[in-house]
């Protein structure tokens, strides 16, 4: 990717998150259905957010004054998702979820991964909870993960870290225990992943374990009879 492409990618990402002045003015009666004529990447993923069918103005305010068009979210980034998706409130909350940082893990427009995640489940989780993960960079008090998502360094450090073996596919919660690369023993046909043993948003059980278990031993014996 050339320097100019990187620059356009960066400003496109920043614009999508914060809003601002549109590169070209749009007529006041602009048809929002035409937004994707230019922003084709917003609908190119395998999984397209249902809100895209509702139109971009379902989440964005588009206003043209004095030959200048500004676009901004209808609510702050930490609140925009909960205008449609009710926030779970259980005893144990995943930090980013509790703070409304949905966009750290999910692409609001489209994705090649189920549930609009920014990467496969284990890659997504390990970007914060893994040790020395490739592509994770810390600079000026900010950690960059998943090709552009930023997290304050102090919040990144608060995320519990797990060490894995060289394959990166085993070593948690004990040495030799797999975290992927095979089917989930409890859900045939479903890949084993972090969400096999942890709820991704909230739970009434410690360590975000699934609701149907009462302790870590109870969780273990569901696979290890």
mmCIF file with all atom_site columns, N, CA, C and O in Angstrom, residues 59-112:
data_model
loop_
_atom_site.group_PDB
_atom_site.id
_atom_site.type_symbol
_atom_site.label_atom_id
_atom_site.label_alt_id
_atom_site.label_comp_id
_atom_site.label_asym_id
_atom_site.label_entity_id
_atom_site.label_seq_id
_atom_site.pdbx_PDB_ins_code
_atom_site.Cartn_x
_atom_site.Cartn_y
_atom_site.Cartn_z
_atom_site.occupancy
_atom_site.B_iso_or_equiv
_atom_site.pdbx_formal_charge
_atom_site.auth_seq_id
_atom_site.auth_comp_id
_atom_site.auth_asym_id
_atom_site.auth_atom_id
_atom_site.pdbx_PDB_model_num
ATOM 1   N N  . UNK A 1 59  ? -27.641 6.398   11.576 1.00 0.00 ? 59  UNK A N  1
ATOM 2   C CA . UNK A 1 59  ? -26.595 6.606   12.581 1.00 0.00 ? 59  UNK A CA 1
ATOM 3   C C  . UNK A 1 59  ? -25.864 7.943   12.417 1.00 0.00 ? 59  UNK A C  1
ATOM 4   O O  . UNK A 1 59  ? -25.222 8.411   13.353 1.00 0.00 ? 59  UNK A O  1
ATOM 5   N N  . UNK A 1 60  ? -25.951 8.533   11.229 1.00 0.00 ? 60  UNK A N  1
ATOM 6   C CA . UNK A 1 60  ? -25.211 9.753   10.926 1.00 0.00 ? 60  UNK A CA 1
ATOM 7   C C  . UNK A 1 60  ? -26.141 10.922  10.615 1.00 0.00 ? 60  UNK A C  1
ATOM 8   O O  . UNK A 1 60  ? -27.176 10.742  9.965  1.00 0.00 ? 60  UNK A O  1
ATOM 9   N N  . UNK A 1 61  ? -25.755 12.088  11.065 1.00 0.00 ? 61  UNK A N  1
ATOM 10  C CA . UNK A 1 61  ? -26.454 13.312  10.704 1.00 0.00 ? 61  UNK A CA 1
ATOM 11  C C  . UNK A 1 61  ? -25.679 13.989  9.574  1.00 0.00 ? 61  UNK A C  1
ATOM 12  O O  . UNK A 1 61  ? -24.480 14.231  9.692  1.00 0.00 ? 61  UNK A O  1
ATOM 13  N N  . UNK A 1 62  ? -26.387 14.284  8.480  1.00 0.00 ? 62  UNK A N  1
ATOM 14  C CA . UNK A 1 62  ? -25.764 14.903  7.315  1.00 0.00 ? 62  UNK A CA 1
ATOM 15  C C  . UNK A 1 62  ? -26.375 16.290  7.119  1.00 0.00 ? 62  UNK A C  1
ATOM 16  O O  . UNK A 1 62  ? -27.587 16.417  6.966  1.00 0.00 ? 62  UNK A O  1
ATOM 17  N N  . UNK A 1 63  ? -25.544 17.305  7.152  1.00 0.00 ? 63  UNK A N  1
ATOM 18  C CA . UNK A 1 63  ? -26.044 18.676  7.063  1.00 0.00 ? 63  UNK A CA 1
ATOM 19  C C  . UNK A 1 63  ? -25.184 19.506  6.113  1.00 0.00 ? 63  UNK A C  1
ATOM 20  O O  . UNK A 1 63  ? -23.955 19.485  6.196  1.00 0.00 ? 63  UNK A O  1
ATOM 21  N N  . UNK A 1 64  ? -25.841 20.212  5.204  1.00 0.00 ? 64  UNK A N  1
ATOM 22  C CA . UNK A 1 64  ? -25.130 21.067  4.255  1.00 0.00 ? 64  UNK A CA 1
ATOM 23  C C  . UNK A 1 64  ? -25.512 22.527  4.477  1.00 0.00 ? 64  UNK A C  1
ATOM 24  O O  . UNK A 1 64  ? -26.695 22.877  4.459  1.00 0.00 ? 64  UNK A O  1
ATOM 25  N N  . UNK A 1 65  ? -24.511 23.369  4.711  1.00 0.00 ? 65  UNK A N  1
ATOM 26  C CA . UNK A 1 65  ? -24.702 24.807  4.882  1.00 0.00 ? 65  UNK A CA 1
ATOM 27  C C  . UNK A 1 65  ? -23.549 25.536  4.196  1.00 0.00 ? 65  UNK A C  1
ATOM 28  O O  . UNK A 1 65  ? -22.389 25.151  4.348  1.00 0.00 ? 65  UNK A O  1
ATOM 29  N N  . UNK A 1 66  ? -23.913 26.587  3.467  1.00 0.00 ? 66  UNK A N  1
ATOM 30  C CA . UNK A 1 66  ? -22.896 27.431  2.828  1.00 0.00 ? 66  UNK A CA 1
ATOM 31  C C  . UNK A 1 66  ? -21.880 26.602  2.031  1.00 0.00 ? 66  UNK A C  1
ATOM 32  O O  . UNK A 1 66  ? -20.671 26.759  2.168  1.00 0.00 ? 66  UNK A O  1
ATOM 33  N N  . UNK A 1 67  ? -22.409 25.705  1.221  1.00 0.00 ? 67  UNK A N  1
ATOM 34  C CA . UNK A 1 67  ? -21.564 24.870  0.354  1.00 0.00 ? 67  UNK A CA 1
ATOM 35  C C  . UNK A 1 67  ? -20.568 24.013  1.131  1.00 0.00 ? 67  UNK A C  1
ATOM 36  O O  . UNK A 1 67  ? -19.493 23.666  0.632  1.00 0.00 ? 67  UNK A O  1
ATOM 37  N N  . UNK A 1 68  ? -20.926 23.661  2.343  1.00 0.00 ? 68  UNK A N  1
ATOM 38  C CA . UNK A 1 68  ? -20.082 22.755  3.137  1.00 0.00 ? 68  UNK A CA 1
ATOM 39  C C  . UNK A 1 68  ? -20.966 21.705  3.793  1.00 0.00 ? 68  UNK A C  1
ATOM 40  O O  . UNK A 1 68  ? -21.982 22.046  4.398  1.00 0.00 ? 68  UNK A O  1
ATOM 41  N N  . UNK A 1 69  ? -20.589 20.463  3.634  1.00 0.00 ? 69  UNK A N  1
ATOM 42  C CA . UNK A 1 69  ? -21.359 19.358  4.216  1.00 0.00 ? 69  UNK A CA 1
ATOM 43  C C  . UNK A 1 69  ? -20.608 18.777  5.407  1.00 0.00 ? 69  UNK A C  1
ATOM 44  O O  . UNK A 1 69  ? -19.425 18.453  5.297  1.00 0.00 ? 69  UNK A O  1
ATOM 45  N N  . UNK A 1 70  ? -21.288 18.685  6.526  1.00 0.00 ? 70  UNK A N  1
ATOM 46  C CA . UNK A 1 70  ? -20.705 18.057  7.718  1.00 0.00 ? 70  UNK A CA 1
ATOM 47  C C  . UNK A 1 70  ? -21.489 16.788  8.044  1.00 0.00 ? 70  UNK A C  1
ATOM 48  O O  . UNK A 1 70  ? -22.707 16.727  7.844  1.00 0.00 ? 70  UNK A O  1
ATOM 49  N N  . UNK A 1 71  ? -20.777 15.826  8.522  1.00 0.00 ? 71  UNK A N  1
ATOM 50  C CA . UNK A 1 71  ? -21.388 14.548  8.885  1.00 0.00 ? 71  UNK A CA 1
ATOM 51  C C  . UNK A 1 71  ? -20.900 14.166  10.275 1.00 0.00 ? 71  UNK A C  1
ATOM 52  O O  . UNK A 1 71  ? -19.705 14.220  10.559 1.00 0.00 ? 71  UNK A O  1
ATOM 53  N N  . UNK A 1 72  ? -21.832 13.804  11.135 1.00 0.00 ? 72  UNK A N  1
ATOM 54  C CA . UNK A 1 72  ? -21.458 13.380  12.479 1.00 0.00 ? 72  UNK A CA 1
ATOM 55  C C  . UNK A 1 72  ? -22.419 12.298  12.967 1.00 0.00 ? 72  UNK A C  1
ATOM 56  O O  . UNK A 1 72  ? -23.515 12.127  12.412 1.00 0.00 ? 72  UNK A O  1
ATOM 57  N N  . UNK A 1 73  ? -22.001 11.563  13.976 1.00 0.00 ? 73  UNK A N  1
ATOM 58  C CA . UNK A 1 73  ? -22.854 10.529  14.545 1.00 0.00 ? 73  UNK A CA 1
ATOM 59  C C  . UNK A 1 73  ? -24.021 11.167  15.294 1.00 0.00 ? 73  UNK A C  1
ATOM 60  O O  . UNK A 1 73  ? -23.898 12.261  15.853 1.00 0.00 ? 73  UNK A O  1
ATOM 61  N N  . UNK A 1 74  ? -25.148 10.479  15.333 1.00 0.00 ? 74  UNK A N  1
ATOM 62  C CA . UNK A 1 74  ? -26.319 10.980  16.045 1.00 0.00 ? 74  UNK A CA 1
ATOM 63  C C  . UNK A 1 74  ? -26.144 10.891  17.557 1.00 0.00 ? 74  UNK A C  1
ATOM 64  O O  . UNK A 1 74  ? -26.904 11.497  18.310 1.00 0.00 ? 74  UNK A O  1
ATOM 65  N N  . UNK A 1 75  ? -25.155 10.138  17.988 1.00 0.00 ? 75  UNK A N  1
ATOM 66  C CA . UNK A 1 75  ? -24.830 10.002  19.410 1.00 0.00 ? 75  UNK A CA 1
ATOM 67  C C  . UNK A 1 75  ? -23.331 9.773   19.517 1.00 0.00 ? 75  UNK A C  1
ATOM 68  O O  . UNK A 1 75  ? -22.684 9.412   18.529 1.00 0.00 ? 75  UNK A O  1
ATOM 69  N N  . UNK A 1 76  ? -22.732 9.992   20.696 1.00 0.00 ? 76  UNK A N  1
ATOM 70  C CA . UNK A 1 76  ? -21.297 9.741   20.856 1.00 0.00 ? 76  UNK A CA 1
ATOM 71  C C  . UNK A 1 76  ? -20.949 8.301   20.486 1.00 0.00 ? 76  UNK A C  1
ATOM 72  O O  . UNK A 1 76  ? -21.798 7.402   20.604 1.00 0.00 ? 76  UNK A O  1
ATOM 73  N N  . UNK A 1 77  ? -19.709 8.033   20.040 1.00 0.00 ? 77  UNK A N  1
ATOM 74  C CA . UNK A 1 77  ? -19.316 6.673   19.660 1.00 0.00 ? 77  UNK A CA 1
ATOM 75  C C  . UNK A 1 77  ? -19.576 5.643   20.754 1.00 0.00 ? 77  UNK A C  1
ATOM 76  O O  . UNK A 1 77  ? -19.869 4.489   20.453 1.00 0.00 ? 77  UNK A O  1
ATOM 77  N N  . UNK A 1 78  ? -19.488 6.053   22.027 1.00 0.00 ? 78  UNK A N  1
ATOM 78  C CA . UNK A 1 78  ? -19.695 5.110   23.128 1.00 0.00 ? 78  UNK A CA 1
ATOM 79  C C  . UNK A 1 78  ? -21.168 4.864   23.429 1.00 0.00 ? 78  UNK A C  1
ATOM 80  O O  . UNK A 1 78  ? -21.497 4.043   24.273 1.00 0.00 ? 78  UNK A O  1
ATOM 81  N N  . UNK A 1 79  ? -22.054 5.577   22.720 1.00 0.00 ? 79  UNK A N  1
ATOM 82  C CA . UNK A 1 79  ? -23.491 5.439   22.978 1.00 0.00 ? 79  UNK A CA 1
ATOM 83  C C  . UNK A 1 79  ? -24.281 5.049   21.733 1.00 0.00 ? 79  UNK A C  1
ATOM 84  O O  . UNK A 1 79  ? -25.424 4.604   21.840 1.00 0.00 ? 79  UNK A O  1
ATOM 85  N N  . UNK A 1 80  ? -23.688 5.218   20.565 1.00 0.00 ? 80  UNK A N  1
ATOM 86  C CA . UNK A 1 80  ? -24.430 5.029   19.328 1.00 0.00 ? 80  UNK A CA 1
ATOM 87  C C  . UNK A 1 80  ? -24.988 3.614   19.190 1.00 0.00 ? 80  UNK A C  1
ATOM 88  O O  . UNK A 1 80  ? -26.111 3.419   18.717 1.00 0.00 ? 80  UNK A O  1
ATOM 89  N N  . UNK A 1 81  ? -24.246 2.607   19.601 1.00 0.00 ? 81  UNK A N  1
ATOM 90  C CA . UNK A 1 81  ? -24.694 1.219   19.431 1.00 0.00 ? 81  UNK A CA 1
ATOM 91  C C  . UNK A 1 81  ? -25.890 0.894   20.322 1.00 0.00 ? 81  UNK A C  1
ATOM 92  O O  . UNK A 1 81  ? -26.798 0.159   19.928 1.00 0.00 ? 81  UNK A O  1
ATOM 93  N N  . UNK A 1 82  ? -25.895 1.457   21.536 1.00 0.00 ? 82  UNK A N  1
ATOM 94  C CA . UNK A 1 82  ? -26.973 1.138   22.477 1.00 0.00 ? 82  UNK A CA 1
ATOM 95  C C  . UNK A 1 82  ? -28.269 1.878   22.163 1.00 0.00 ? 82  UNK A C  1
ATOM 96  O O  . UNK A 1 82  ? -29.261 1.688   22.860 1.00 0.00 ? 82  UNK A O  1
ATOM 97  N N  . UNK A 1 83  ? -28.280 2.703   21.128 1.00 0.00 ? 83  UNK A N  1
ATOM 98  C CA . UNK A 1 83  ? -29.554 3.276   20.706 1.00 0.00 ? 83  UNK A CA 1
ATOM 99  C C  . UNK A 1 83  ? -30.435 2.195   20.083 1.00 0.00 ? 83  UNK A C  1
ATOM 100 O O  . UNK A 1 83  ? -31.659 2.344   20.025 1.00 0.00 ? 83  UNK A O  1
ATOM 101 N N  . UNK A 1 84  ? -29.814 1.111   19.627 1.00 0.00 ? 84  UNK A N  1
ATOM 102 C CA . UNK A 1 84  ? -30.569 -0.032  19.081 1.00 0.00 ? 84  UNK A CA 1
ATOM 103 C C  . UNK A 1 84  ? -30.339 -1.313  19.880 1.00 0.00 ? 84  UNK A C  1
ATOM 104 O O  . UNK A 1 84  ? -31.250 -2.123  20.050 1.00 0.00 ? 84  UNK A O  1
ATOM 105 N N  . UNK A 1 85  ? -29.107 -1.507  20.347 1.00 0.00 ? 85  UNK A N  1
ATOM 106 C CA . UNK A 1 85  ? -28.750 -2.738  21.056 1.00 0.00 ? 85  UNK A CA 1
ATOM 107 C C  . UNK A 1 85  ? -28.728 -2.472  22.565 1.00 0.00 ? 85  UNK A C  1
ATOM 108 O O  . UNK A 1 85  ? -27.887 -1.720  23.051 1.00 0.00 ? 85  UNK A O  1
ATOM 109 N N  . UNK A 1 86  ? -29.649 -3.110  23.282 1.00 0.00 ? 86  UNK A N  1
ATOM 110 C CA . UNK A 1 86  ? -29.732 -2.889  24.724 1.00 0.00 ? 86  UNK A CA 1
ATOM 111 C C  . UNK A 1 86  ? -28.489 -3.420  25.427 1.00 0.00 ? 86  UNK A C  1
ATOM 112 O O  . UNK A 1 86  ? -28.024 -4.536  25.152 1.00 0.00 ? 86  UNK A O  1
ATOM 113 N N  . UNK A 1 87  ? -27.944 -2.645  26.339 1.00 0.00 ? 87  UNK A N  1
ATOM 114 C CA . UNK A 1 87  ? -26.737 -3.023  27.066 1.00 0.00 ? 87  UNK A CA 1
ATOM 115 C C  . UNK A 1 87  ? -27.066 -4.031  28.163 1.00 0.00 ? 87  UNK A C  1
ATOM 116 O O  . UNK A 1 87  ? -27.958 -3.805  28.980 1.00 0.00 ? 87  UNK A O  1
ATOM 117 N N  . UNK A 1 88  ? -26.365 -5.164  28.163 1.00 0.00 ? 88  UNK A N  1
ATOM 118 C CA . UNK A 1 88  ? -26.520 -6.144  29.230 1.00 0.00 ? 88  UNK A CA 1
ATOM 119 C C  . UNK A 1 88  ? -25.898 -5.584  30.510 1.00 0.00 ? 88  UNK A C  1
ATOM 120 O O  . UNK A 1 88  ? -24.859 -4.934  30.466 1.00 0.00 ? 88  UNK A O  1
ATOM 121 N N  . UNK A 1 89  ? -26.524 -5.839  31.632 1.00 0.00 ? 89  UNK A N  1
ATOM 122 C CA . UNK A 1 89  ? -25.986 -5.357  32.898 1.00 0.00 ? 89  UNK A CA 1
ATOM 123 C C  . UNK A 1 89  ? -25.969 -6.514  33.896 1.00 0.00 ? 89  UNK A C  1
ATOM 124 O O  . UNK A 1 89  ? -26.925 -6.748  34.619 1.00 0.00 ? 89  UNK A O  1
ATOM 125 N N  . UNK A 1 90  ? -24.855 -7.241  33.881 1.00 0.00 ? 90  UNK A N  1
ATOM 126 C CA . UNK A 1 90  ? -24.704 -8.389  34.773 1.00 0.00 ? 90  UNK A CA 1
ATOM 127 C C  . UNK A 1 90  ? -23.572 -8.119  35.753 1.00 0.00 ? 90  UNK A C  1
ATOM 128 O O  . UNK A 1 90  ? -22.936 -7.078  35.718 1.00 0.00 ? 90  UNK A O  1
ATOM 129 N N  . UNK A 1 91  ? -23.320 -9.071  36.624 1.00 0.00 ? 91  UNK A N  1
ATOM 130 C CA . UNK A 1 91  ? -22.347 -8.862  37.696 1.00 0.00 ? 91  UNK A CA 1
ATOM 131 C C  . UNK A 1 91  ? -20.943 -8.593  37.168 1.00 0.00 ? 91  UNK A C  1
ATOM 132 O O  . UNK A 1 91  ? -20.215 -7.765  37.698 1.00 0.00 ? 91  UNK A O  1
ATOM 133 N N  . UNK A 1 92  ? -20.547 -9.330  36.134 1.00 0.00 ? 92  UNK A N  1
ATOM 134 C CA . UNK A 1 92  ? -19.201 -9.185  35.570 1.00 0.00 ? 92  UNK A CA 1
ATOM 135 C C  . UNK A 1 92  ? -19.332 -8.645  34.146 1.00 0.00 ? 92  UNK A C  1
ATOM 136 O O  . UNK A 1 92  ? -20.002 -9.244  33.312 1.00 0.00 ? 92  UNK A O  1
ATOM 137 N N  . UNK A 1 93  ? -18.710 -7.494  33.903 1.00 0.00 ? 93  UNK A N  1
ATOM 138 C CA . UNK A 1 93  ? -18.818 -6.861  32.593 1.00 0.00 ? 93  UNK A CA 1
ATOM 139 C C  . UNK A 1 93  ? -17.444 -6.814  31.915 1.00 0.00 ? 93  UNK A C  1
ATOM 140 O O  . UNK A 1 93  ? -16.436 -6.498  32.549 1.00 0.00 ? 93  UNK A O  1
ATOM 141 N N  . UNK A 1 94  ? -17.419 -7.145  30.646 1.00 0.00 ? 94  UNK A N  1
ATOM 142 C CA . UNK A 1 94  ? -16.195 -6.988  29.872 1.00 0.00 ? 94  UNK A CA 1
ATOM 143 C C  . UNK A 1 94  ? -15.906 -5.491  29.776 1.00 0.00 ? 94  UNK A C  1
ATOM 144 O O  . UNK A 1 94  ? -16.778 -4.703  29.412 1.00 0.00 ? 94  UNK A O  1
ATOM 145 N N  . UNK A 1 95  ? -14.682 -5.090  30.099 1.00 0.00 ? 95  UNK A N  1
ATOM 146 C CA . UNK A 1 95  ? -14.341 -3.677  30.204 1.00 0.00 ? 95  UNK A CA 1
ATOM 147 C C  . UNK A 1 95  ? -14.761 -2.824  29.022 1.00 0.00 ? 95  UNK A C  1
ATOM 148 O O  . UNK A 1 95  ? -15.492 -1.839  29.177 1.00 0.00 ? 95  UNK A O  1
ATOM 149 N N  . UNK A 1 96  ? -14.326 -3.156  27.798 1.00 0.00 ? 96  UNK A N  1
ATOM 150 C CA . UNK A 1 96  ? -14.708 -2.345  26.648 1.00 0.00 ? 96  UNK A CA 1
ATOM 151 C C  . UNK A 1 96  ? -16.219 -2.286  26.445 1.00 0.00 ? 96  UNK A C  1
ATOM 152 O O  . UNK A 1 96  ? -16.764 -1.247  26.069 1.00 0.00 ? 96  UNK A O  1
ATOM 153 N N  . UNK A 1 97  ? -16.895 -3.397  26.696 1.00 0.00 ? 97  UNK A N  1
ATOM 154 C CA . UNK A 1 97  ? -18.347 -3.439  26.521 1.00 0.00 ? 97  UNK A CA 1
ATOM 155 C C  . UNK A 1 97  ? -19.038 -2.511  27.523 1.00 0.00 ? 97  UNK A C  1
ATOM 156 O O  . UNK A 1 97  ? -19.941 -1.751  27.170 1.00 0.00 ? 97  UNK A O  1
ATOM 157 N N  . UNK A 1 98  ? -18.581 -2.552  28.760 1.00 0.00 ? 98  UNK A N  1
ATOM 158 C CA . UNK A 1 98  ? -19.176 -1.706  29.801 1.00 0.00 ? 98  UNK A CA 1
ATOM 159 C C  . UNK A 1 98  ? -18.983 -0.223  29.483 1.00 0.00 ? 98  UNK A C  1
ATOM 160 O O  . UNK A 1 98  ? -19.847 0.612   29.776 1.00 0.00 ? 98  UNK A O  1
ATOM 161 N N  . UNK A 1 99  ? -17.851 0.103   28.851 1.00 0.00 ? 99  UNK A N  1
ATOM 162 C CA . UNK A 1 99  ? -17.547 1.503   28.542 1.00 0.00 ? 99  UNK A CA 1
ATOM 163 C C  . UNK A 1 99  ? -18.118 1.949   27.194 1.00 0.00 ? 99  UNK A C  1
ATOM 164 O O  . UNK A 1 99  ? -17.903 3.086   26.770 1.00 0.00 ? 99  UNK A O  1
ATOM 165 N N  . UNK A 1 100 ? -18.853 1.056   26.549 1.00 0.00 ? 100 UNK A N  1
ATOM 166 C CA . UNK A 1 100 ? -19.444 1.421   25.266 1.00 0.00 ? 100 UNK A CA 1
ATOM 167 C C  . UNK A 1 100 ? -18.463 1.439   24.116 1.00 0.00 ? 100 UNK A C  1
ATOM 168 O O  . UNK A 1 100 ? -18.718 2.063   23.082 1.00 0.00 ? 100 UNK A O  1
ATOM 169 N N  . UNK A 1 101 ? -17.344 0.725   24.265 1.00 0.00 ? 101 UNK A N  1
ATOM 170 C CA . UNK A 1 101 ? -16.322 0.707   23.217 1.00 0.00 ? 101 UNK A CA 1
ATOM 171 C C  . UNK A 1 101 ? -16.578 -0.429  22.222 1.00 0.00 ? 101 UNK A C  1
ATOM 172 O O  . UNK A 1 101 ? -15.688 -1.199  21.880 1.00 0.00 ? 101 UNK A O  1
ATOM 173 N N  . UNK A 1 102 ? -17.804 -0.517  21.763 1.00 0.00 ? 102 UNK A N  1
ATOM 174 C CA . UNK A 1 102 ? -18.195 -1.593  20.852 1.00 0.00 ? 102 UNK A CA 1
ATOM 175 C C  . UNK A 1 102 ? -17.360 -1.583  19.579 1.00 0.00 ? 102 UNK A C  1
ATOM 176 O O  . UNK A 1 102 ? -17.039 -2.635  19.017 1.00 0.00 ? 102 UNK A O  1
ATOM 177 N N  . UNK A 1 103 ? -17.004 -0.378  19.114 1.00 0.00 ? 103 UNK A N  1
ATOM 178 C CA . UNK A 1 103 ? -16.294 -0.258  17.847 1.00 0.00 ? 103 UNK A CA 1
ATOM 179 C C  . UNK A 1 103 ? -14.853 -0.750  17.920 1.00 0.00 ? 103 UNK A C  1
ATOM 180 O O  . UNK A 1 103 ? -14.198 -0.903  16.892 1.00 0.00 ? 103 UNK A O  1
ATOM 181 N N  . UNK A 1 104 ? -14.370 -1.021  19.130 1.00 0.00 ? 104 UNK A N  1
ATOM 182 C CA . UNK A 1 104 ? -13.033 -1.587  19.257 1.00 0.00 ? 104 UNK A CA 1
ATOM 183 C C  . UNK A 1 104 ? -13.015 -3.022  18.740 1.00 0.00 ? 104 UNK A C  1
ATOM 184 O O  . UNK A 1 104 ? -12.009 -3.492  18.218 1.00 0.00 ? 104 UNK A O  1
ATOM 185 N N  . UNK A 1 105 ? -14.144 -3.715  18.871 1.00 0.00 ? 105 UNK A N  1
ATOM 186 C CA . UNK A 1 105 ? -14.220 -5.118  18.476 1.00 0.00 ? 105 UNK A CA 1
ATOM 187 C C  . UNK A 1 105 ? -15.089 -5.360  17.244 1.00 0.00 ? 105 UNK A C  1
ATOM 188 O O  . UNK A 1 105 ? -14.937 -6.379  16.576 1.00 0.00 ? 105 UNK A O  1
ATOM 189 N N  . UNK A 1 106 ? -16.005 -4.441  16.972 1.00 0.00 ? 106 UNK A N  1
ATOM 190 C CA . UNK A 1 106 ? -16.955 -4.630  15.877 1.00 0.00 ? 106 UNK A CA 1
ATOM 191 C C  . UNK A 1 106 ? -16.834 -3.540  14.821 1.00 0.00 ? 106 UNK A C  1
ATOM 192 O O  . UNK A 1 106 ? -16.623 -2.371  15.153 1.00 0.00 ? 106 UNK A O  1
ATOM 193 N N  . UNK A 1 107 ? -16.985 -3.933  13.568 1.00 0.00 ? 107 UNK A N  1
ATOM 194 C CA . UNK A 1 107 ? -17.061 -2.961  12.484 1.00 0.00 ? 107 UNK A CA 1
ATOM 195 C C  . UNK A 1 107 ? -18.532 -2.575  12.330 1.00 0.00 ? 107 UNK A C  1
ATOM 196 O O  . UNK A 1 107 ? -19.379 -3.443  12.137 1.00 0.00 ? 107 UNK A O  1
ATOM 197 N N  . UNK A 1 108 ? -18.877 -1.303  12.422 1.00 0.00 ? 108 UNK A N  1
ATOM 198 C CA . UNK A 1 108 ? -20.288 -0.905  12.399 1.00 0.00 ? 108 UNK A CA 1
ATOM 199 C C  . UNK A 1 108 ? -20.950 -1.007  11.040 1.00 0.00 ? 108 UNK A C  1
ATOM 200 O O  . UNK A 1 108 ? -22.172 -0.850  10.930 1.00 0.00 ? 108 UNK A O  1
ATOM 201 N N  . UNK A 1 109 ? -20.173 -1.248  9.988  1.00 0.00 ? 109 UNK A N  1
ATOM 202 C CA . UNK A 1 109 ? -20.742 -1.284  8.646  1.00 0.00 ? 109 UNK A CA 1
ATOM 203 C C  . UNK A 1 109 ? -20.793 -2.696  8.068  1.00 0.00 ? 109 UNK A C  1
ATOM 204 O O  . UNK A 1 109 ? -21.869 -3.222  7.806  1.00 0.00 ? 109 UNK A O  1
ATOM 205 N N  . UNK A 1 110 ? -19.637 -3.308  7.871  1.00 0.00 ? 110 UNK A N  1
ATOM 206 C CA . UNK A 1 110 ? -19.613 -4.669  7.346  1.00 0.00 ? 110 UNK A CA 1
ATOM 207 C C  . UNK A 1 110 ? -18.302 -5.343  7.725  1.00 0.00 ? 110 UNK A C  1
ATOM 208 O O  . UNK A 1 110 ? -17.335 -4.673  8.091  1.00 0.00 ? 110 UNK A O  1
ATOM 209 N N  . UNK A 1 111 ? -18.315 -6.656  7.663  1.00 0.00 ? 111 UNK A N  1
ATOM 210 C CA . UNK A 1 111 ? -17.138 -7.421  8.065  1.00 0.00 ? 111 UNK A CA 1
ATOM 211 C C  . UNK A 1 111 ? -17.144 -8.767  7.370  1.00 0.00 ? 111 UNK A C  1
ATOM 212 O O  . UNK A 1 111 ? -18.189 -9.250  6.923  1.00 0.00 ? 111 UNK A O  1
ATOM 213 N N  . UNK A 1 112 ? -15.974 -9.374  7.282  1.00 0.00 ? 112 UNK A N  1
ATOM 214 C CA . UNK A 1 112 ? -15.879 -10.733 6.750  1.00 0.00 ? 112 UNK A CA 1
ATOM 215 C C  . UNK A 1 112 ? -16.063 -11.768 7.853  1.00 0.00 ? 112 UNK A C  1
ATOM 216 O O  . UNK A 1 112 ? -15.987 -12.976 7.592  1.00 0.00 ? 112 UNK A O  1
#
